[in-house]
Amino acid sequence: MHLHRYERIWLWIGGGTLLLFLTVIGVQAFAMGGHPPGGMDTVDPEKVTREAPFDQPTLTQVGPKEYKAVMVARMFSFQPHRLEIPAGSTVHFEVTSPDVVHGMQIAGTNVNMMVIPGHVNRASHTFNRPGEYLLLCNEYCGAGHQAMGTRIVVK
Amino acid sequence: MVRRQRERSGFRFQPNDARLILAHMVVAFLALFLGAIAGLLQGLVRGGVVDLLPVTYYQLLTAHGVLMALVFTTFFIIGFLYSGLARTCGGLLSDFARRLGWIGFWLMTAGTVVATALILANEATVLYSFYAPLKASPFFYLGLTLVVVGSWIGAWAMFTQYRRWKKEHSGKLSPLMAFMAVTIMGLWLIATLGVAVEVLFQLIPWSFGWVEKINIALSRTLFWYFGHPLVYFWLLPAYMVWYVNIPGIIGGKIFSDALARLAFVLFLLLSTPVGFHHQLMEPGISPEWKFFQVILTFAVVVPSLMTAFSILATFENAGRARGGTGLFGWIRKLPWGDVRFVAPFVGMVLFIPAGAGGIVNASHQLNQVVHNTLWVTGHFHLTVATTVLLTFFGVSYWLIPALTGRRLTPGINRLGLIQTAIWSAGMLVMSGSMHAAGLLGAPRRTAFTVYGGHETALGWLSYQQAMAIGGALLFVGVLLMLWIVLRLAFFAPRAEGGVDYPVGEVAEGAEPTPRILERWPVWITVAFALILIAYTGPIMHMIQHAPPGSPPFQPY
């Protein structure tokens, strides 16, 4: 099919930009490990509160300046309720839900993921700046959704 | 010869056709009005101006989403597409198509009434995207099923009209507007299959209690299989107006019929197999599949760029034909006083930042920054509620007069320009502050909260107040639009002869259109092949490696 010459140039520029964007995204994801949060593990949402590790949601140190946070997002709170870590720590979050779909976002960071009952979602973040971070639910989960938030204290 | 004379003096719908199309417009604008009340209240709550119970807030949020995104758009689009088919395929709808049209209309209306009643009764506060395991009354899902089934019958009505024209003009290329209407309804049919499977096989049996548990990951995937093409179901009618009707309004020629059809075919192919970009932050889908659908999502940029080029080329040619010279002189020659042109034009301009925001949302990692924040709300208020809606308002200024045989007077035209200004200002303020607040982390779909006075949340407040101001402006804009629609429908002076229903002609020098663009079996096969490639693997995985399902919850 015939294309006008200017339109051909326009589409070459557009298509080239597109390829460039996709290459950047692809390299960042597959070569540098920058995938969005996810995970393929499953759990029984009705047994979350009874079986390890989610029966005792907790923050544990797994290395120098490295922590693992096993968390449960439920109507309408997060467990553990409050996390305290020294500045410069990397935290590996592991989260699931025993009831409805929630979101888990830490404002001002790139930690942002869906918490789907039956699935375990994972993300990691290094907290360099001290302060009180706001961790909140960003997926509507019922009448108390706006109350579902907590703090991460970085000292 | 008879037909040509009628065209010269404008176009008159058959009274039967006009009634069918007007009925769709009445429900559409009623939904817009109710949805706007909900929207205003939400804005005021979020801005801290009005205090409502959170339950009420989420109920309003559900009503706003359902009435605006599903009811207004579907009724307006189907009514408008009937008008385009009547106008370009024989001057009137066939009796059969019209009868189907009424059946579809009543099914959709009945479903809307049921669904709206249940939302108002707080039996369906599950938001417009009804995320399982949030459970609504089963009759809410049944109501929405009626809306979708009614729309399928409407699609069938349009296909029969198109097929009949093709049979009567064998070997001829169908009118561009009819081709686009058929593409839009074809896309709608393919897309709604996903949500139909979710509602019929998952949500309804589960909400009635016939089955105990539901596979959440699968239900979300089926929803977003539908949820993204849905936005193209809103956008493509606006593109159709830009491609076909605007050239008629500004006295220009369609730049290329072939490119317009190619763009629509590409949208048909690329709109469905991309739903994972709404699920980038979810577990249960492997990163490779997510990335694959991101690639397909980005490919939609190609037909979008083609559209941008064609439409600007049409404007430039029209401006030059009116004596515009120099690099930009033609811009001044465009009809800046004609609201039928200005309203959609503002929509086009604002689609540039809106589309760029869409690229951000669809990016594999960038999505992480903005996912489920107010940024996303700002994004679709800039795309759907600005670009698409201003184009639909632009349509109303000539469609409603054409239906009622009245005139768009200079006075109403001026009111329309004021409406366009109010709407754009309201959206810029509201959507702009939503984008900003979202980048700072403010969540969407959340009633007023400061999370116990956390300083981060307090930092979002001024943006939320700006959102309330923008929302109030938009409410004024809706009231003005409804006033204009009422004037055009009942009080404007009668038109002598017909009313101008603008349909552009293809430029003389344009290349002939390849016939393959109208071979539907080819494109539908390719569309389904792409869907199978993009979804079979992940969906098999979701079924075979499913966690134990979820029981229903009604936390509202």
XYZ file of C-alpha atoms in Angstrom:
711
model
C 0.000 0.000 0.000
C 1.238 3.457 -0.838
C 2.141 5.821 1.985
C 2.735 9.517 1.614
C 6.460 10.286 1.861
C 6.104 12.478 4.947
C 3.907 9.890 6.573
C 6.535 7.233 5.916
C 9.163 9.376 7.615
C 6.784 10.047 10.507
C 6.102 6.338 10.968
C 9.795 5.444 10.760
C 10.543 7.926 13.532
C 7.609 6.681 15.586
C 8.393 3.029 15.022
C 12.072 3.605 15.813
C 11.215 5.345 19.079
C 8.936 2.446 19.927
C 11.705 -0.090 19.361
C 14.084 2.004 21.450
C 11.593 2.150 24.345
C 10.986 -1.588 24.183
C 14.695 -2.312 24.107
C 15.252 -0.157 27.191
C 12.409 -1.905 29.005
C 13.599 -5.330 27.903
C 17.226 -4.791 28.897
C 16.175 -3.321 32.222
C 13.888 -6.287 32.901
C 15.823 -9.272 31.605
C 19.472 -8.219 31.787
C 19.315 -6.090 34.939
C 16.625 -7.999 36.836
C 14.215 -5.076 36.989
C 11.011 -7.049 36.697
C 7.843 -5.723 38.257
C 6.751 -7.540 41.436
C 5.288 -10.991 41.052
C 5.698 -14.580 42.073
C 4.240 -17.917 41.084
C 3.756 -19.465 44.566
C 0.263 -20.277 45.739
C -1.295 -20.735 49.185
C -4.746 -21.647 50.451
C -6.276 -18.277 51.379
C -8.406 -19.912 54.075
C -5.354 -21.427 55.782
C -3.154 -18.332 55.664
C -3.763 -17.549 59.320
C -2.960 -21.107 60.452
C -0.002 -22.289 58.407
C 3.603 -21.150 58.289
C 5.012 -18.732 57.368
C 1.994 -16.451 57.245
C 0.510 -17.572 60.580
C 3.183 -15.444 62.248
C 3.841 -12.447 60.034
C 7.122 -10.975 61.118
C 10.277 -9.134 60.183
C 13.477 -11.185 60.438
C 17.061 -10.308 59.770
C 18.596 -12.582 57.143
C 21.965 -10.928 56.665
C 23.932 -7.760 57.272
C 21.473 -4.930 56.574
C 19.160 -7.446 54.944
C 15.678 -8.311 56.180
C 12.768 -10.461 55.189
C 9.258 -9.176 55.911
C 6.576 -11.858 55.817
C 3.354 -9.878 55.721
C -0.390 -10.415 55.642
C -2.703 -7.807 54.176
C -6.252 -8.218 55.460
C -9.400 -6.199 55.942
C -8.364 -3.566 57.116
C -4.795 -3.742 58.379
C -1.293 -4.977 57.648
C 0.604 -7.447 59.801
C 3.130 -6.918 61.228
C 1.720 -3.575 62.161
C 4.965 -1.670 62.439
C 8.370 -2.342 60.919
C 11.598 -0.841 62.220
C 14.874 -1.080 60.330
C 18.175 0.787 60.243
C 18.845 3.089 57.305
C 20.492 1.388 54.360
C 18.666 -1.905 54.904
C 17.249 -3.958 52.105
C 13.884 -5.527 52.842
C 12.464 -8.456 50.911
C 8.688 -8.285 51.213
C 6.575 -11.393 50.895
C 2.861 -10.824 51.178
C -0.501 -12.531 50.769
C -4.147 -12.014 51.714
C -6.552 -14.278 53.609
C -9.637 -12.422 52.329
C -10.097 -9.995 49.416
C -7.710 -8.345 46.957
C -5.545 -5.622 48.471
C -2.753 -3.410 47.260
C 0.516 -2.782 49.074
C 2.312 0.434 48.308
C 5.007 2.302 50.179
C 4.605 5.950 49.260
C 7.778 7.511 47.917
C 9.295 4.175 46.873
C 8.799 1.783 43.993
C 7.227 -0.845 46.258
C 3.782 -1.209 44.759
C 2.043 -4.538 44.240
C -1.250 -6.376 44.187
C -2.009 -8.760 47.016
C -4.225 -11.487 45.587
C -5.721 -14.183 47.831
C -4.205 -17.551 46.942
C -0.956 -16.023 45.668
C 2.260 -14.764 47.233
C 3.650 -11.521 45.866
C 7.217 -10.352 46.319
C 9.218 -7.133 46.039
C 12.453 -5.786 47.479
C 13.551 -2.294 48.398
C 16.577 -0.636 49.984
C 15.634 2.116 52.426
C 18.473 4.616 52.341
C 16.743 7.718 53.635
C 15.732 7.688 57.337
C 12.183 8.629 58.226
C 8.680 7.287 58.620
C 7.448 5.685 55.420
C 3.734 5.318 54.782
C 2.677 1.813 53.782
C -0.899 1.721 52.505
C -3.489 -0.376 50.692
C -4.162 1.021 47.231
C -6.812 -1.412 46.030
C -10.388 -0.907 47.217
C -11.120 -3.672 49.732
C -14.295 -2.579 51.491
C -15.736 -0.051 53.909
C -12.537 0.358 55.924
C -10.165 0.577 52.979
C -9.101 4.163 53.709
C -7.981 3.130 57.194
C -5.661 0.426 55.929
C -2.218 1.929 56.325
C 0.805 1.629 58.591
C 4.332 2.969 59.044
C 7.798 1.715 58.333
C 10.314 3.436 60.588
C 13.790 3.764 59.111
C 16.341 4.925 61.667
C -30.339 11.977 -8.325
C -32.963 12.151 -5.617
C -30.327 11.235 -3.082
C -27.949 13.930 -4.202
C -30.610 16.642 -3.890
C -31.373 15.530 -0.395
C -27.704 15.669 0.492
C -27.409 19.173 -0.740
C -30.237 20.396 1.444
C -29.017 18.415 4.427
C -30.082 15.088 5.824
C -33.346 14.014 7.386
C -33.613 10.822 9.403
C -36.670 8.627 8.982
C -38.854 9.364 12.038
C -38.580 5.696 13.075
C -34.780 5.806 12.981
C -34.684 9.148 14.756
C -36.793 7.728 17.585
C -34.487 4.739 18.065
C -31.339 6.885 18.101
C -32.886 9.534 20.349
C -33.949 6.858 22.822
C -30.281 5.855 23.151
C -29.281 9.505 23.605
C -31.883 10.037 26.340
C -30.548 7.142 28.437
C -26.961 8.208 27.726
C -27.440 11.787 28.926
C -29.522 10.681 31.907
C -26.642 8.411 32.929
C -24.238 11.318 32.403
C -26.330 13.465 34.740
C -26.534 10.860 37.518
C -22.882 9.967 37.077
C -21.936 13.632 37.308
C -23.752 14.035 40.631
C -21.794 11.064 41.968
C -18.581 12.530 40.530
C -19.153 15.948 42.093
C -19.763 14.416 45.529
C -16.664 12.241 45.240
C -14.542 15.248 44.339
C -15.912 17.200 47.297
C -15.337 14.311 49.718
C -11.792 13.730 48.510
C -11.073 17.450 48.723
C -12.201 17.430 52.347
C -15.080 19.841 51.604
C -17.930 17.427 52.319
C -17.991 14.621 54.847
C -19.749 11.400 53.866
C -19.477 7.906 55.273
C -16.783 5.903 53.475
C -19.431 3.329 52.526
C -21.378 6.048 50.742
C -18.207 7.234 49.040
C -17.489 3.795 47.592
C -21.109 3.454 46.563
C -20.864 6.761 44.689
C -17.597 5.587 43.159
C -19.289 2.441 41.851
C -22.217 4.446 40.502
C -19.913 6.981 38.840
C -17.852 4.286 37.128
C -20.758 2.157 35.960
C -22.914 5.057 34.772
C -20.135 6.969 33.027
C -17.828 4.282 31.702
C -20.377 1.601 30.851
C -23.835 3.121 30.484
C -23.189 6.564 29.003
C -20.546 5.355 26.575
C -22.357 2.223 25.392
C -25.690 3.947 24.810
C -24.130 6.962 23.137
C -21.857 4.922 20.909
C -24.510 2.450 19.783
C -26.998 5.234 19.076
C -24.384 7.217 17.172
C -23.261 4.204 15.129
C -26.884 3.558 14.090
C -27.010 7.127 12.827
C -23.806 6.678 10.840
C -25.073 3.461 9.257
C -28.427 4.993 8.408
C -26.709 8.037 6.914
C -24.162 6.191 4.792
C -25.898 2.870 4.016
C -29.057 3.785 2.175
C -30.396 6.743 4.158
C -32.415 4.652 6.593
C -32.145 1.532 8.702
C -33.783 -1.629 7.435
C -36.939 -2.688 9.288
C -35.116 -5.742 10.568
C -32.150 -3.745 11.866
C -34.462 -1.248 13.542
C -36.448 -3.999 15.241
C -33.234 -5.588 16.525
C -32.128 -2.147 17.618
C -35.199 -1.723 19.826
C -34.814 -5.189 21.353
C -31.205 -4.371 22.191
C -32.197 -0.979 23.571
C -34.807 -2.364 25.953
C -32.536 -5.149 27.180
C -29.752 -2.642 27.865
C -32.136 -0.239 29.574
C -33.662 -2.942 31.769
C -30.185 -4.128 32.758
C -29.077 -0.579 33.548
C -32.100 0.033 35.774
C -31.507 -3.195 37.724
C -27.774 -2.575 38.148
C -28.243 1.073 39.177
C -30.975 0.182 41.676
C -28.716 -2.395 43.333
C -25.835 0.072 43.541
C -28.126 2.610 45.211
C -29.342 -0.090 47.613
C -25.680 -0.723 48.573
C -25.945 -4.288 47.305
C -23.228 -3.884 44.694
C -20.472 -1.655 46.075
C -17.781 -3.601 44.250
C -16.663 -0.793 41.924
C -17.042 -0.792 38.200
C -14.371 -3.480 37.854
C -16.160 -5.793 40.384
C -13.078 -7.513 41.752
C -13.798 -10.967 43.112
C -13.845 -12.065 45.909
C -15.781 -8.878 46.617
C -19.324 -10.063 46.108
C -22.280 -8.087 44.805
C -25.892 -9.197 44.618
C -26.166 -11.764 41.802
C -28.828 -9.565 40.239
C -26.233 -6.820 39.753
C -24.220 -9.183 37.564
C -27.413 -10.265 35.799
C -28.271 -6.623 35.128
C -24.882 -6.000 33.563
C -25.278 -9.205 31.555
C -28.473 -7.769 30.071
C -26.568 -4.612 29.113
C -23.931 -6.664 27.305
C -26.403 -9.017 25.620
C -28.460 -6.009 24.505
C -25.329 -4.474 22.999
C -24.642 -7.730 21.126
C -28.094 -7.523 19.554
C -27.302 -3.930 18.643
C -24.101 -5.120 16.979
C -26.072 -7.716 15.062
C -28.478 -4.993 13.897
C -25.537 -3.033 12.511
C -24.005 -6.058 10.818
C -27.302 -6.821 8.991
C -27.536 -3.238 7.765
C -23.944 -3.357 6.501
C -24.372 -6.764 4.880
C -27.515 -5.647 3.088
C -25.725 -2.616 1.643
C -22.835 -4.834 0.510
C -25.269 -7.181 -1.219
C -27.038 -4.334 -2.995
C -23.739 -2.801 -4.123
C -21.786 -5.928 -4.886
C -18.130 -5.332 -5.656
C -18.130 -1.825 -4.211
C -16.120 -0.590 -1.284
C -18.404 -0.007 1.708
C -18.793 3.549 3.016
C -15.929 4.381 5.385
C -18.237 5.246 8.269
C -20.062 1.913 7.962
C -16.760 0.030 7.803
C -15.617 1.755 10.988
C -18.921 1.079 12.764
C -18.594 -2.611 11.925
C -14.983 -2.681 13.151
C -15.973 -1.019 16.432
C -18.796 -3.467 17.090
C -16.589 -6.382 16.029
C -13.987 -5.281 18.559
C -16.742 -4.987 21.178
C -17.991 -8.531 20.443
C -14.520 -10.049 20.705
C -13.714 -8.096 23.863
C -16.949 -8.755 25.740
C -16.450 -12.512 25.348
C -13.950 -12.325 28.222
C -16.205 -10.537 30.681
C -19.147 -12.698 29.571
C -17.216 -15.851 30.461
C -16.212 -14.333 33.803
C -19.746 -13.244 34.697
C -21.625 -16.298 33.409
C -19.278 -19.071 34.494
C -17.623 -17.536 37.539
C -19.440 -14.635 39.184
C -23.101 -15.592 38.794
C -22.875 -19.233 39.998
C -20.603 -18.131 42.840
C -22.693 -15.157 43.967
C -25.850 -17.303 44.006
C -23.941 -19.819 46.133
C -24.173 -22.649 43.585
C -20.409 -22.996 43.726
C -18.446 -22.124 46.834
C -15.213 -20.730 45.526
C -13.772 -18.692 42.706
C -10.418 -18.599 40.908
C -9.357 -14.986 41.458
C -6.397 -14.779 39.081
C -8.512 -16.188 36.264
C -11.381 -13.791 36.953
C -9.040 -10.813 36.900
C -7.444 -11.954 33.668
C -10.816 -12.413 31.987
C -11.858 -8.978 33.209
C -8.791 -7.235 31.813
C -9.005 -9.177 28.574
C -12.176 -7.092 28.215
C -11.057 -4.052 30.189
C -8.473 -2.765 27.773
C -10.304 -3.207 24.452
C -13.159 -1.464 26.275
C -11.125 1.742 26.189
C -10.707 1.330 22.438
C -14.457 0.829 22.193
C -14.691 4.364 23.619
C -11.840 5.806 21.622
C -12.498 4.412 18.142
C -15.873 6.166 17.708
C -14.014 9.397 18.493
C -11.407 8.474 15.863
C -14.248 7.781 13.461
C -15.565 11.308 14.026
C -12.106 12.746 13.416
C -11.540 10.688 10.282
C -14.983 10.919 8.700
C -17.144 13.693 10.149
C -14.661 16.465 10.940
C -13.513 16.724 7.291
C -17.184 17.249 6.430
C -17.453 20.018 9.031
C -14.309 21.920 8.026
C -14.908 21.421 4.316
C -11.821 19.263 3.883
C -11.207 15.892 2.301
C -10.343 12.618 3.986
C -6.584 12.258 3.538
C -6.639 8.561 2.689
C -9.440 6.026 2.896
C -6.981 3.128 2.790
C -4.932 4.389 5.749
C -8.038 5.056 7.803
C -9.216 1.488 7.279
C -5.768 0.073 7.940
C -5.576 1.967 11.242
C -8.930 0.565 12.328
C -7.959 -2.984 11.385
C -4.740 -2.627 13.396
C -6.733 -1.448 16.413
C -9.023 -4.459 16.032
C -6.022 -6.787 16.051
C -3.978 -5.111 18.776
C -6.533 -4.027 21.336
C -7.391 -7.409 22.881
C -4.197 -9.427 23.474
C -2.761 -6.813 25.855
C -4.749 -7.093 29.107
C -1.711 -8.059 31.191
C -0.445 -4.505 31.180
C -3.250 -3.883 33.696
C -1.897 -6.758 35.775
C 1.814 -5.968 35.761
C 1.926 -5.753 39.583
C 0.195 -9.101 40.119
C 1.518 -12.506 41.129
C 0.572 -15.614 39.155
C 1.640 -14.324 35.717
C 5.221 -14.858 34.661
C 7.308 -11.779 33.780
C 7.919 -13.078 30.241
C 4.199 -13.102 29.450
C 3.789 -9.684 30.987
C 6.576 -8.332 28.797
C 5.131 -9.966 25.680
C 1.812 -8.206 26.199
C 3.630 -4.948 26.866
C 5.206 -5.267 23.406
C 1.783 -5.787 21.837
C 0.434 -2.833 23.837
C 3.164 -0.556 22.559
C 2.429 -1.627 18.999
C -0.851 0.294 19.254
C 1.330 3.388 18.976
C 1.622 2.696 15.226
C -2.062 3.129 14.269
C -2.225 6.036 16.728
C 0.605 7.828 14.927
C -1.044 7.070 11.574
C -4.235 8.661 12.857
C -2.435 11.739 14.151
C -0.743 12.186 10.769
C -3.878 11.669 8.672
C -5.992 14.015 10.724
C -3.446 16.830 10.785
C -2.929 16.355 7.058
C -6.678 16.727 6.548
C -6.648 19.931 8.603
C -3.707 21.328 6.693
C -5.244 20.551 3.313
C -8.535 22.132 4.379
C -6.774 25.239 5.679
C -4.733 25.591 2.494
C -7.824 25.099 0.325
C -9.316 28.099 2.120
C -6.280 30.212 1.244
C -3.978 29.580 4.180
C -0.313 29.967 3.238
C 3.093 29.499 4.773
C 4.151 26.828 7.233
C 1.385 27.475 9.763
C -0.896 29.983 8.010
C -3.459 27.270 7.329
C -4.193 26.925 11.043
C -5.860 30.329 11.125
C -8.193 29.310 8.288
C -9.817 26.511 10.264
C -13.366 27.212 11.552
C -12.480 28.317 15.088
C -15.971 29.635 15.720
C -17.724 26.329 15.003
C -18.227 24.286 18.152
C -18.726 21.122 16.086
C -15.036 21.466 15.204
C -13.616 23.174 18.287
C -14.882 20.708 20.919
C -13.345 17.622 19.275
C -10.219 19.612 18.394
C -9.532 20.441 22.037
C -10.035 16.750 22.734
C -7.394 15.872 20.113
C -4.856 18.292 21.550
C -5.312 16.938 25.060
C -4.931 13.424 23.711
C -1.229 14.094 23.165
C -0.311 14.206 26.903
C -3.004 11.608 27.587
C -1.462 9.145 25.153
C 2.030 9.781 26.526
C 0.706 8.984 30.004
C -0.695 5.764 28.598
C 2.775 4.715 27.459
C 3.990 5.263 31.023
C 1.188 3.109 32.429
C 1.859 0.293 30.006
C 5.602 0.165 30.683
C 6.846 -2.986 32.337
C 8.554 -1.162 35.235
C 7.360 2.451 35.115
C 3.915 1.170 35.970
C 5.292 0.372 39.414
C 5.525 4.066 40.232
C 1.977 4.942 39.267
C 0.015 1.697 39.634
C -3.280 2.251 41.494
C -2.391 5.834 42.309
C -4.411 8.903 41.384
C -2.144 9.240 38.343
C -4.182 6.479 36.682
C -7.433 8.240 37.526
C -5.980 11.404 36.022
C -4.936 9.454 32.930
C -8.359 8.137 32.065
C -10.051 11.408 32.889
C -7.774 12.944 30.276
C -8.401 10.228 27.679
C -11.993 9.139 28.082
C -13.516 12.012 29.992
C -11.772 14.699 27.942
C -10.791 13.473 24.484
C -13.652 11.042 23.968
C -16.284 13.043 25.792
C -15.491 16.362 24.077
C -15.717 14.527 20.762
C -19.072 13.044 21.750
C -20.273 16.490 22.823
C -19.086 17.737 19.423
C -21.221 15.013 17.814
C -24.263 16.041 19.844
C -24.177 19.543 18.345
C -25.057 18.139 14.929
C -26.532 14.718 15.635
C -29.345 15.894 17.898
C -30.431 18.682 15.517
C -30.342 16.157 12.662
C -32.579 13.834 14.675
C -35.102 16.457 15.713
C -34.990 18.621 12.593
C -33.901 21.708 14.531
C -31.113 24.210 14.016
C -27.864 24.751 15.871
C -28.340 28.506 16.329
C -25.430 30.932 16.764
C -26.527 31.366 20.381
C -26.323 27.655 21.149
C -23.046 27.473 19.257
C -21.662 30.157 21.568
C -22.922 28.298 24.641
C -21.192 25.217 23.249
C -17.892 27.074 23.006
C -18.303 28.179 26.626
C -19.088 24.590 27.585
C -15.934 23.401 25.842
C -13.868 25.984 27.721
C -15.377 25.061 31.102
C -14.916 21.373 30.443
C -11.289 21.708 29.350
C -10.434 23.984 32.262
C -12.126 21.646 34.745
C -10.344 18.620 33.354
C -6.960 20.326 33.233
C -7.249 21.335 36.880
C -8.664 18.015 38.069
C -6.629 15.661 35.923
C -3.468 17.735 36.359
C -3.658 17.557 40.135
C -4.536 13.843 39.973
C -1.401 13.187 37.941
C 0.717 15.170 40.415
C -0.801 13.603 43.540
C -0.411 10.160 41.989
C 3.288 10.700 41.362
C 3.599 11.589 45.043
C 1.932 8.290 45.938
C -1.705 9.204 46.641
C -3.848 6.102 46.068
C -6.918 5.961 43.832
C -10.301 4.476 44.856
C -9.866 5.636 48.440
C -12.198 7.750 50.574
C -10.866 10.802 52.380
C -8.027 9.873 54.718
C -4.757 11.238 56.087
C -3.631 7.889 57.554
C -3.528 9.146 61.123
C -1.958 12.436 60.137
C 1.036 11.017 58.281
C 3.012 13.870 56.771
C 3.198 12.183 53.358
C -0.589 11.952 53.203
C -0.970 15.534 54.443
C 1.214 16.587 51.513
C -1.440 15.309 49.074
C -4.217 17.454 50.503
C -3.691 20.583 48.429
C -3.853 18.517 45.233
C -7.029 16.880 46.445
C -8.535 20.306 47.066
C -7.640 21.279 43.505
C -9.375 18.083 42.356
C -12.530 19.220 44.140
C -12.379 22.600 42.386
C -11.906 20.922 39.007
C -14.753 18.531 39.778
C -17.084 21.400 40.645
C -16.226 23.122 37.340
C -16.942 19.889 35.506
C -20.313 19.606 37.184
C -21.183 23.076 35.891
C -20.009 21.855 32.480
C -22.347 18.846 32.599
C -25.306 21.028 33.579
C -24.558 23.403 30.702
C -24.224 20.476 28.285
C -27.569 19.027 29.402
C -29.189 22.432 28.932
C -27.740 22.601 25.400
C -28.946 19.079 24.602
C -32.455 19.931 25.829
C -32.491 23.133 23.770
C -31.366 21.249 20.658
C -33.890 18.475 21.214
C -36.992 20.503 22.033
C -36.672 24.275 21.827
C -34.331 25.294 19.004
C -36.031 26.707 15.895
C -37.014 24.183 13.223
C -34.621 23.747 10.321
C -35.815 24.316 6.778
C -35.082 21.201 4.745
C -32.673 18.768 6.377
C -29.863 19.323 8.815
C -26.195 18.972 7.933
C -24.954 15.511 8.968
C -21.316 16.004 8.012
C -19.596 13.143 6.212
C -16.302 13.905 4.515
C -15.329 12.761 1.040
C -12.052 11.091 0.214
C -9.443 13.336 -1.411
C -9.214 12.931 -5.194
C -5.550 12.028 -5.249
C -5.816 9.336 -2.576
C -4.628 5.866 -3.434
C -7.207 3.133 -4.055
C -8.053 1.010 -1.045
C -6.728 -2.564 -1.061
C -9.633 -4.977 -1.003
C -8.097 -7.160 1.647
C -8.953 -4.503 4.250
C -12.586 -5.511 3.958
C -12.081 -9.272 4.171
C -13.436 -9.811 7.680
C -12.713 -13.554 7.950
C -9.015 -12.787 7.488
C -8.877 -10.148 10.222
C -11.042 -12.016 12.690
C -8.817 -15.066 12.261
C -5.683 -13.012 12.855
C -7.281 -11.345 15.881
C -8.151 -14.681 17.468
C -4.739 -16.115 16.612
C -3.077 -13.231 18.472
C -5.427 -13.687 21.427
C -4.643 -17.412 21.568
C -0.898 -16.726 21.434
C -1.085 -14.096 24.164
C -3.436 -15.883 26.537
C -3.455 -19.671 26.117
C -0.253 -20.373 28.047
C -0.896 -18.115 31.053
C -4.558 -19.109 31.339
C -3.695 -22.826 31.223
C -1.235 -22.141 34.001
C -3.833 -20.261 36.052
C -6.207 -23.215 35.790
C -3.708 -26.049 36.281
C -1.733 -24.430 39.090
C -4.655 -22.662 40.715
C -4.594 -22.135 44.474
C -7.700 -23.252 46.385
C -10.395 -20.759 45.430
C -11.854 -17.910 47.441
C -15.236 -17.725 49.171
C -17.283 -14.530 48.742
C -16.811 -11.415 50.912
C -19.150 -8.480 51.299
C -17.175 -5.939 53.358
C -19.371 -2.907 52.636
